[in-house]
Coordinates of C-alpha atoms and ligand atoms in Angstrom, one line a residue:
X1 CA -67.3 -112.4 170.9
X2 CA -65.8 -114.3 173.5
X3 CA -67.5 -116.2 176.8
X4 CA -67.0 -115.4 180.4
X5 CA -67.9 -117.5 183.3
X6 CA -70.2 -115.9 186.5
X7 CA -67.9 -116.7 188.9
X8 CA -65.0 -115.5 187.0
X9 CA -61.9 -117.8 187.5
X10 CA -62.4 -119.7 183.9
X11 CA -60.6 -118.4 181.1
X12 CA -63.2 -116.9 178.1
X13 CA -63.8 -119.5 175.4
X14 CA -65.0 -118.3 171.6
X15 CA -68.6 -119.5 171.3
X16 CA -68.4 -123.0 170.0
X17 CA -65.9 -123.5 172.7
X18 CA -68.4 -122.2 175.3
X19 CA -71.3 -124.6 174.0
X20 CA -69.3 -127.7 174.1
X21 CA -67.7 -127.2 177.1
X22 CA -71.3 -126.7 179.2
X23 CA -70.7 -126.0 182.2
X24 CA -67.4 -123.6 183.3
X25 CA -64.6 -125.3 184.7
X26 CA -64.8 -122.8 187.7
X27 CA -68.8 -124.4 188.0
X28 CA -69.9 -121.2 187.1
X29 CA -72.6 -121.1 183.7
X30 CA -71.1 -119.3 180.6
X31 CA -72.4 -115.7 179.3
X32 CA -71.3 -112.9 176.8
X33 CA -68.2 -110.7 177.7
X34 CA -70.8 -107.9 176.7
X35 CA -74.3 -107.9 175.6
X36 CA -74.7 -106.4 172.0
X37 CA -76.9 -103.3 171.7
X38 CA -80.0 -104.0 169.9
X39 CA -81.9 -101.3 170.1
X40 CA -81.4 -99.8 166.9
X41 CA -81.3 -103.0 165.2
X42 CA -84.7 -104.6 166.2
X43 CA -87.8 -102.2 164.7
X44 CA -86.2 -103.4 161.2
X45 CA -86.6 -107.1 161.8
X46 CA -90.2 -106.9 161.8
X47 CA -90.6 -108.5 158.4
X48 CA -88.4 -111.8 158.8
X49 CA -89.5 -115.2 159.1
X50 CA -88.2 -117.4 162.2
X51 CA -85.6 -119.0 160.9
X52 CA -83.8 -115.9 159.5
X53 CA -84.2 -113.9 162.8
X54 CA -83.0 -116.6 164.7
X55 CA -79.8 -116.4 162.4
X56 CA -79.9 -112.3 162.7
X57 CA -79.7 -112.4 166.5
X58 CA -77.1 -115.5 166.8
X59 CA -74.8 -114.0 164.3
X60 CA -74.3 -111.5 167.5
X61 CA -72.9 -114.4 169.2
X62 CA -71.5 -117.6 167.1
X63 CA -69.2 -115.3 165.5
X64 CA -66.6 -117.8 165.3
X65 CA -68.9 -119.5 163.2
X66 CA -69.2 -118.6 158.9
X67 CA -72.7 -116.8 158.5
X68 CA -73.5 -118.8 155.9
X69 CA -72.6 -121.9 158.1
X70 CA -74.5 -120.8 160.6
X71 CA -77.5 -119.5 158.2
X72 CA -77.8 -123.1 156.9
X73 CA -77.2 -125.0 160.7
X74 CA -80.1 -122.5 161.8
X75 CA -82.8 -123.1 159.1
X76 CA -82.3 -126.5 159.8
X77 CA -83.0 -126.6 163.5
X78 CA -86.4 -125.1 162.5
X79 CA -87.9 -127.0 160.1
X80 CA -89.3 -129.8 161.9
X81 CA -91.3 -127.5 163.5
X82 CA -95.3 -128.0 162.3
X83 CA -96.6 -124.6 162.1
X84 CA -95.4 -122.3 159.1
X85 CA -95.1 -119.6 161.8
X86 CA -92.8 -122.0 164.0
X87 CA -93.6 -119.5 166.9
X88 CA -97.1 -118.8 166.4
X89 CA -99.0 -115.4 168.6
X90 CA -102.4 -116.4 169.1
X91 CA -104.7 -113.3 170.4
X92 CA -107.0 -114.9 172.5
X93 CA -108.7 -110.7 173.3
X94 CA -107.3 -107.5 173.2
X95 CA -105.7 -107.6 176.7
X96 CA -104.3 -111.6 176.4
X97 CA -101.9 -113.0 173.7
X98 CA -100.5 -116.9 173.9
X99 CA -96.7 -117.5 172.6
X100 CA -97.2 -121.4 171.3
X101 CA -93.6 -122.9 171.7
X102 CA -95.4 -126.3 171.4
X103 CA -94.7 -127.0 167.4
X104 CA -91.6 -128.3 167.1
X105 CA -90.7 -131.9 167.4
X106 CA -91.3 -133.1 171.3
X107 CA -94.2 -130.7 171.4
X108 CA -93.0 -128.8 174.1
X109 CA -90.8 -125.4 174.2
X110 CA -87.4 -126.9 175.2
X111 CA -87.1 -127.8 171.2
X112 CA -86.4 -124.5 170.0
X113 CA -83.4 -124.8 171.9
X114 CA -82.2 -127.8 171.7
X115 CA -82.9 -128.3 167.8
X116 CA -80.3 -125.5 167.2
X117 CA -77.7 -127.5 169.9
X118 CA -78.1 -130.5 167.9
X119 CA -77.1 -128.9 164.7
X120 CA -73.9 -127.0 166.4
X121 CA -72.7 -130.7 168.1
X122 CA -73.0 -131.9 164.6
X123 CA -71.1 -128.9 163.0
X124 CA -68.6 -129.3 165.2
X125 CA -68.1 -133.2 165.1
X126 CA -67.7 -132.5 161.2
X127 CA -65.2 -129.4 162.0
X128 CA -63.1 -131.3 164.5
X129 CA -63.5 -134.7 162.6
X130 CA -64.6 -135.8 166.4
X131 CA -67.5 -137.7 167.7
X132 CA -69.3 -136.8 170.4
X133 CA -71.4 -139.0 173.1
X134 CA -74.0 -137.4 174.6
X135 CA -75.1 -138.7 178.2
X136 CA -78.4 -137.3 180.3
X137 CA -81.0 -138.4 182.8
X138 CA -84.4 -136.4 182.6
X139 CA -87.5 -137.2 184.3
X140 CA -89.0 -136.2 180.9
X141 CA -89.5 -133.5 178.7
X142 CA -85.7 -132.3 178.0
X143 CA -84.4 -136.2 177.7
X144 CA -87.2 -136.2 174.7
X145 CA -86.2 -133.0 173.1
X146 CA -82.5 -133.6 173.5
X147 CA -83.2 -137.5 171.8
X148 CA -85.0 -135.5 168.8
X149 CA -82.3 -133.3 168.4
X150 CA -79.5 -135.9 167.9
X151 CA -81.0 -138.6 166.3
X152 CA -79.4 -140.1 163.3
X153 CA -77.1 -137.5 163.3
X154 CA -73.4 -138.9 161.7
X155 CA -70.9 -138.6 164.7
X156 CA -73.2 -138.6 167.5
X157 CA -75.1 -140.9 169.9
X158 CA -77.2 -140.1 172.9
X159 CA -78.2 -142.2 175.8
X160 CA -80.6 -140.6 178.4
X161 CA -81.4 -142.6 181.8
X162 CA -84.7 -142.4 183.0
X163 CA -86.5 -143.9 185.8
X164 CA -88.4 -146.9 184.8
X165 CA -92.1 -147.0 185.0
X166 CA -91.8 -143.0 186.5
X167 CA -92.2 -141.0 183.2
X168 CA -95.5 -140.8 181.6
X169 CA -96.1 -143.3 178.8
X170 CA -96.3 -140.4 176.2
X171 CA -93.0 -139.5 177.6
X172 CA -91.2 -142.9 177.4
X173 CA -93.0 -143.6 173.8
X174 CA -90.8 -139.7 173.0
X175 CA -87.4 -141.6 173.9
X176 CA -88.1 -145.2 172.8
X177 CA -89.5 -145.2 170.0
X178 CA -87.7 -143.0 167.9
X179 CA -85.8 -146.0 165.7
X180 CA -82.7 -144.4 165.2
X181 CA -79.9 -146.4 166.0
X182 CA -77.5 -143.6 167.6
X183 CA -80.1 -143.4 170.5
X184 CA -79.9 -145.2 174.0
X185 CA -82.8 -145.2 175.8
X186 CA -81.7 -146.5 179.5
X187 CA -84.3 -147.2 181.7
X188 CA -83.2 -147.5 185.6
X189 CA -84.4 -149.6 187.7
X190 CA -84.1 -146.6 190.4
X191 CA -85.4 -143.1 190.7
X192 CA -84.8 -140.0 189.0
X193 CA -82.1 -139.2 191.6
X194 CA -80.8 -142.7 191.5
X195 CA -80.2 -141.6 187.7
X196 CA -78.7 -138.5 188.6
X197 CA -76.3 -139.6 191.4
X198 CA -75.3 -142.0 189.2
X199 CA -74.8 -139.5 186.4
X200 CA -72.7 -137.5 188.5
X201 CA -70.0 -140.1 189.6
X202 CA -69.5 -140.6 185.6
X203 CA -69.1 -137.4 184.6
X204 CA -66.9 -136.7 187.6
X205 CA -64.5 -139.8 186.2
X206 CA -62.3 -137.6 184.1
X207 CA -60.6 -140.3 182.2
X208 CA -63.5 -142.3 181.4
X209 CA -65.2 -139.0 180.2
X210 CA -62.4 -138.0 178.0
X211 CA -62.0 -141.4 176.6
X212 CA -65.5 -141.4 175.4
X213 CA -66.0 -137.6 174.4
X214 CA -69.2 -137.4 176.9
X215 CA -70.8 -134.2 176.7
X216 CA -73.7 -133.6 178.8
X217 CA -77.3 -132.0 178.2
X218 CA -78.8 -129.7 180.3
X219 CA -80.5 -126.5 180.8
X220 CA -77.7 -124.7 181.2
X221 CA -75.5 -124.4 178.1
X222 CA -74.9 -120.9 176.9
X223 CA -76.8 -121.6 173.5
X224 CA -79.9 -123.0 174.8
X225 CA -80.5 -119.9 176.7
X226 CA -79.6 -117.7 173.9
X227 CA -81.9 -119.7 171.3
X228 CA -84.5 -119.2 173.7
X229 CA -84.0 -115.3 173.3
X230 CA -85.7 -115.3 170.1
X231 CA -88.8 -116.4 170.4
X232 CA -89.4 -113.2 173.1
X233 CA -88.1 -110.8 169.9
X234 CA -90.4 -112.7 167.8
X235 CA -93.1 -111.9 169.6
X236 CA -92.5 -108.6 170.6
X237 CA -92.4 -107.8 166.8
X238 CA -95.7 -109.2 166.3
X239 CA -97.5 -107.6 168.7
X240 CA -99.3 -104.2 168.2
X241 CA -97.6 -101.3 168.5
X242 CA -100.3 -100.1 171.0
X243 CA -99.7 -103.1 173.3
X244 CA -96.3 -103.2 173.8
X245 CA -96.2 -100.0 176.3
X246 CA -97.7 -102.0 178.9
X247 CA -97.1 -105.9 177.5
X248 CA -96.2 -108.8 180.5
X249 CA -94.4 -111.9 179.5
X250 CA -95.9 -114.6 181.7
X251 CA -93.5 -117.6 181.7
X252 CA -94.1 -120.9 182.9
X253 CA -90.7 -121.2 185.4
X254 CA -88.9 -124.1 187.0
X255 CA -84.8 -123.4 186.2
X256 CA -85.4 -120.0 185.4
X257 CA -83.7 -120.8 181.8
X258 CA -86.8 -119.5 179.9
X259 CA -87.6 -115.8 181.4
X260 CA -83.6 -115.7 181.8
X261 CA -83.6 -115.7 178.0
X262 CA -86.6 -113.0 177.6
X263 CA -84.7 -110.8 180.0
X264 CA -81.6 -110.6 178.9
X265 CA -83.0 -109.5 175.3
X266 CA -84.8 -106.9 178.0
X267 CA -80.9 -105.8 178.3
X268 CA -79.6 -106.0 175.0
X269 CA -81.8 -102.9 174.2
X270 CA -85.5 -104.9 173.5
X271 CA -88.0 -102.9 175.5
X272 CA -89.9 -105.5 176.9
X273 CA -91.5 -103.6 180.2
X274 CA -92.3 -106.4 182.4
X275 CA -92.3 -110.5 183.2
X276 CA -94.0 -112.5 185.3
X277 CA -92.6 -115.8 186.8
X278 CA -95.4 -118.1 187.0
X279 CA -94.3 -120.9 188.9
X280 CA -96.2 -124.5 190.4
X281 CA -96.6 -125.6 193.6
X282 CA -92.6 -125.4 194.0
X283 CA -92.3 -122.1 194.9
X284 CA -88.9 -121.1 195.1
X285 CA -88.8 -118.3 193.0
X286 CA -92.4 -117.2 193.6
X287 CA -90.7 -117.2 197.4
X288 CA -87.4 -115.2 196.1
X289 CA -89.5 -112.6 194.3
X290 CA -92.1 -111.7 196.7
X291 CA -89.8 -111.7 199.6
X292 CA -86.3 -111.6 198.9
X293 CA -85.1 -114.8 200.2
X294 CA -84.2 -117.9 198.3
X295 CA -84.3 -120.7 200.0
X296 CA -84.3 -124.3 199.3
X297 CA -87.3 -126.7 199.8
X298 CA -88.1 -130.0 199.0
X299 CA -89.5 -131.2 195.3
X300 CA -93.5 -132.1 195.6
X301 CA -94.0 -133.6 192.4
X302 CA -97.0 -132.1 190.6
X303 CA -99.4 -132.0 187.5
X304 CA -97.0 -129.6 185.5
X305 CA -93.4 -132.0 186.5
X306 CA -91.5 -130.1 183.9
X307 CA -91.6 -126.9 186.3
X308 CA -91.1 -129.1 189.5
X309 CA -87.7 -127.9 190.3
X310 CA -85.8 -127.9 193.6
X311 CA -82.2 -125.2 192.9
X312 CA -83.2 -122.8 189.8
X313 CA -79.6 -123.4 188.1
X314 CA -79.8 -120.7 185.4
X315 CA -80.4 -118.2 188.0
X316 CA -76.8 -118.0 188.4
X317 CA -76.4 -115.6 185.5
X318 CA -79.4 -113.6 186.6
X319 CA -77.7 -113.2 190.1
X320 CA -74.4 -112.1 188.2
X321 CA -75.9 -108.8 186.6
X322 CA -77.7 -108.4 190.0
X323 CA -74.4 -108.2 191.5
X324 CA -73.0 -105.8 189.4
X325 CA -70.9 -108.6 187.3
X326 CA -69.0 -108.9 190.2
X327 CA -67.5 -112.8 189.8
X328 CA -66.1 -113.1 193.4
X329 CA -69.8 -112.2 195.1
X330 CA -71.2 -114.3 192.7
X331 CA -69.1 -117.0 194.3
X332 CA -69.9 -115.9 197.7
X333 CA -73.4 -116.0 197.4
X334 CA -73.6 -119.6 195.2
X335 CA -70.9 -121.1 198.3
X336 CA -73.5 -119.6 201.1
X337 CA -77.2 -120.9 198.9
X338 CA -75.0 -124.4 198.8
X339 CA -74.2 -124.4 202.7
X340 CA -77.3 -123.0 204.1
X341 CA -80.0 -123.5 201.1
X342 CA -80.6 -119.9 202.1
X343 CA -79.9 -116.4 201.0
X344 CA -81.5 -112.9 201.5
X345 CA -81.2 -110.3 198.9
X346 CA -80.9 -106.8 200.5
X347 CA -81.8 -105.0 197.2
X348 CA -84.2 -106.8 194.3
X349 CA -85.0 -106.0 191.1
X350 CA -89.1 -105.7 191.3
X351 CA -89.9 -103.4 187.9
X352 CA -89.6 -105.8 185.9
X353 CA -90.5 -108.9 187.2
X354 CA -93.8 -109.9 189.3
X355 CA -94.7 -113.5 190.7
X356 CA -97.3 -116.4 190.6
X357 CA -97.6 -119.3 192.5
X358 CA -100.3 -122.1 191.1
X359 CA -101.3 -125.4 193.3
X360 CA -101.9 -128.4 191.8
X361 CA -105.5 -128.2 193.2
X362 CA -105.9 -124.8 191.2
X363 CA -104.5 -126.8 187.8
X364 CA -107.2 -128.7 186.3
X365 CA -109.9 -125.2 187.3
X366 CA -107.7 -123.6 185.1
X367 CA -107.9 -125.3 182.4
X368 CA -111.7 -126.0 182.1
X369 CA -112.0 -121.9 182.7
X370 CA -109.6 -120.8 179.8
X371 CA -111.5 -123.1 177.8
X372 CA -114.5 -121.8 178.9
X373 CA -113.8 -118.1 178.7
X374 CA -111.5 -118.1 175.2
X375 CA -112.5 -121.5 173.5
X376 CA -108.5 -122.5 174.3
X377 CA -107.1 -124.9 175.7
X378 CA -103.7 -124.8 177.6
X379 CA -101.1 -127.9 179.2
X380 CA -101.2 -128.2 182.7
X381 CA -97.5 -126.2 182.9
X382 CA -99.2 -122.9 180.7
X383 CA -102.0 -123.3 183.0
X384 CA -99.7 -122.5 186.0
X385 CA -99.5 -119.2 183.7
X386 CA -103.4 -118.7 183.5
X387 CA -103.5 -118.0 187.4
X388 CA -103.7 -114.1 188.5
X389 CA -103.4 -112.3 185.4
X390 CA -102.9 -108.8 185.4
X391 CA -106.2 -106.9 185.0
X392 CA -104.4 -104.0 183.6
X393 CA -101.6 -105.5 181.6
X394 CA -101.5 -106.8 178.1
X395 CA -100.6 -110.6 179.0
X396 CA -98.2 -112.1 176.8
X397 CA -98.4 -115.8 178.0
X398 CA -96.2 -118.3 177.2
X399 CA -97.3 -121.6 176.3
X400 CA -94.4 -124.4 176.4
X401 CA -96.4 -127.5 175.9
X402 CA -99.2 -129.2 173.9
X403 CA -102.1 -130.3 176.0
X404 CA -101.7 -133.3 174.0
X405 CA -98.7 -134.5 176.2
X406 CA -100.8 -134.7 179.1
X407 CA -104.1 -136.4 178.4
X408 CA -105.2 -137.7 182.0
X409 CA -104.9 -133.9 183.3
X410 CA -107.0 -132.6 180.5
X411 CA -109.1 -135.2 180.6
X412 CA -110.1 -134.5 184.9
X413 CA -110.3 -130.5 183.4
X414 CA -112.6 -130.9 180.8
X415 CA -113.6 -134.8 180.2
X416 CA -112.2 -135.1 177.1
X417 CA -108.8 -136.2 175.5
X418 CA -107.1 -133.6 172.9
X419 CA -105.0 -135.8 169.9
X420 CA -101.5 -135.2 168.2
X421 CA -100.6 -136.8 165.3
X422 CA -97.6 -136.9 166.7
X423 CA -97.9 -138.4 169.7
X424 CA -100.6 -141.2 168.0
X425 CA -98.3 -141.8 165.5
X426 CA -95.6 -142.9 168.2
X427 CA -98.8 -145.9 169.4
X428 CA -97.8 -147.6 166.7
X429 CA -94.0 -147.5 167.2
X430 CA -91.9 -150.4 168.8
X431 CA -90.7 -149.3 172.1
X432 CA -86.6 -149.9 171.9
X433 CA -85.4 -149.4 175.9
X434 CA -82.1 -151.1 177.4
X435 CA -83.3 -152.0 181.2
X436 CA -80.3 -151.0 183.3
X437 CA -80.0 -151.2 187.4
X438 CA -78.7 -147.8 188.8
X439 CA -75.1 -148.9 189.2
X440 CA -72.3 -146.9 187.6
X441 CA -70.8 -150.2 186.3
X442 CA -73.5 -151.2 184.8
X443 CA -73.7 -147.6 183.0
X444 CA -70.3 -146.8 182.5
X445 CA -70.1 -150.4 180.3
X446 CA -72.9 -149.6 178.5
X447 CA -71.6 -146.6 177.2
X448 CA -68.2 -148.1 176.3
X449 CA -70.4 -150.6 174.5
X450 CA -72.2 -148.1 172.4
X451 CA -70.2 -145.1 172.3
X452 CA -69.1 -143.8 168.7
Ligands
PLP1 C1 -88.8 -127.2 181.1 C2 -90.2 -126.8 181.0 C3 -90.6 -125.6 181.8 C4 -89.6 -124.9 182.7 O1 -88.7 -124.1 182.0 P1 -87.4 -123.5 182.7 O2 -86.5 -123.0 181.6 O3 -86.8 -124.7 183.5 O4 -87.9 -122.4 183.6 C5 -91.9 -125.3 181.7 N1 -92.8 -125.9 180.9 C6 -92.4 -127.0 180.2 C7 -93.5 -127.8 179.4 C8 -91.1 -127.5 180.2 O5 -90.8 -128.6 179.5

């Protein structure tokens, strides 16, 4: 299977190719020549365990990669997860199910992604006899998940910038504490944007980036969204036959990389009827989907910050089968959203998806009422989820963090604390951070300093 880009002027890469390259050279996100057709192929999966349907779906995909490579490279990304389940479907009543993506490593969904992306970089360093430098800044979750993915792995380091003094202490204790010597902890003495400009310039620096085989982490490399496609089949397969007729994915949103995945299984032949974007106070998408328009609007940081999200970049491949696969509107559109940070969709898709919108006023009520009404407690970001649920569908909510990686929330919700022994474990850690001011110089040596 080869890789095409959305905006159509990149040339298609095998799969390995496709994940570490990122990004398209065109700046277009990468995505199957043609989705496989699953629908006679799913019923029988019913019976498998995580690991080995995560390797019956990707096989669709890495198929540049050996199956039994790829069968050993998969098992691997998934056993750091807690729960013998690894994606466990908690019934809460008969009419509301909870998806918990919370088990694995970082305690929060973005590992069931980025677990498998570790274990492909480090595949390929061995194939290519190559190593690879891995360069982010986060603001927190995905720094943390891409850290635990990487470290100590032969052939790889990993240095994420983060703001200094602006993530939450759990957070920081995620990255600094780890005690594996391929990982760079940079805090900047700056903001997250600071960070991010800076990030930009040395990425953009072609020579340096070549010199040091960068490779960047985000959300929108082609196999974190298709890792993230499993979990909805896992799910699905688990839930009663009577249930699935008129079943709702409700999915915490910011980039739109999550319900992107859950969708796209929609078109591979998975009969998933509906989803639901449930989004925080940054609205954009609640905006796009009630009304058509998406437009830009300033981040208002909030109590779930992993959804607080200003330009949805994974919506680019949703807006590619909206426009028929049609690369050069694609372009059009994305060159017009970038001018204006407007765009009005004449025709939308509304059968399958619905919207909510959650203050951070309405978080912490949330929370003490799920607790109240099912004994469970959810994050701030799966509370978002919790607002408006369908009266008449079977809820399928997904929950993408531990409440345990947000303790003063929980605690103004229901006056109490919830534990991970996890995140107490990491109290007792050292914290290992290099202080850094924002400057590219600065940055750029420490890399060259550290690189492998
Ligand atoms: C990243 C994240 C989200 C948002 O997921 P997207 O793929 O960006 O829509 C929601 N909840 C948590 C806890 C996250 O870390």
């Amino acid at each position: 299977m080869r890789f095409i880009s959305t905006r159509g002027l990149a040339q298609p890469l095998s799969f390995s190719d496709a994940v570490a390259t990122g990004l398209a050279p065109d700046g277009g996100l990468f995505l199957p020549e043609k989705l496989p057709d699953l629908s006679a192929q799913w019923p029988p999966m019913a019976g498998l365990g995580y690991a080995q349907l995560c390797h019956e779906f990707m096989r669709h995909f890495a198929t540049d990669i050996p199956e039994e490579t790829l069968r050993r490279l998969v098992g691997k990304a998934y056993q750091g997860f807690d729960h013998a389940e690894t994606a466990p479907l908690v019934a809460l009543d008969a009419r509301t199910y909870v998806l918990e993506l919370f088990h694995g490593p970082t305690l929060a969904f973005k590992d069931f992604a980025m677990q498998l992306l570790g274990n492909l970089y480090e595949h390929q360093c061995a194939q290519r006899g190559e190593s690879i430098n891995v360069l982010g800044a986060t603001s927190g979750d995905t720094g943390a998940a891409a850290i635990h993915a990487l470290l100590g792995k032969p052939g790889t380091a990993i240095f994420i910038l983060y703001p200094d003094g602006r993530v939450s202490p759990l957070q920081e204790r995620q990255m600094t504490c780890t005690g594996a010597d391929n990982v760079f902890a940079l805090a900047i003495d700056g903001s997250f944007d600071d960070a991010q400009a800076a990030l930009k310039t040395i990425f953009g620096d072609t020579a340096f980036r070549l010199k040091n085989r960068l490779s960047a982490v985000n959300s929108i490399n082609l196999a974190r969204v298709l890792a993230q496609c499993v979990y909805y089949l896992y799910a699905w397969l688990r839930l009663p036959q009577e249930a699935r007729a008129n079943a709702e994915f409700v999915v915490p949103t910011g980039n739109f990389g999550n319900v992107l995945a859950g969708w796209l299984l929609q078109r591979m032949g998975v009969p998933i009827p509906a989803f639901k974007v449930a989004t925080n106070q940054n609205d954009i998408l609640y905006r796009l989907f009630t009304t058509g328009e998406y437009r830009v609007a300033d981040v208002q940081p909030s109590l779930a910050p992993s959804m607080d999200i200003q330009v949805a970049s994974n919506f680019e491949r949703f807006l590619y089968y909206q426009l028929g696969g049609d690369a050069a509107r694609v372009r059009a559109v994305m060159a017009t959203c970038a001018k204006d940070g407007v765009y009005r969709f004449d025709k939308f898709e509304h059968s399958t998806f619905s919207a909510s919108r959650c203050s951070d006023a309405e978080i912490p009520g949330i929370i003490a009422h799920v607790r109240r009404r099912y004994g469970y407690l959810v994050d701030p970001h799966t509370a978002c989820a919790f607002k408006d649920l369908s009266p008449e569908k079977v809820s399928v909510v997904l929950a993408t963090a531990s409440p345990a990686k947000f303790p003063e929330t929980i605690r103004e919700a229901i006056g109490a604390e919830p534990k991970h022994p996890r995140l107490e474990a990491l109290r007792k850690r050292p914290i290992h951070k290099h202080k850094l001011p924002a400057s590219v110089e600065a940055i750029t040596r420490f890399v060259e300093a550290h690189a492998v």
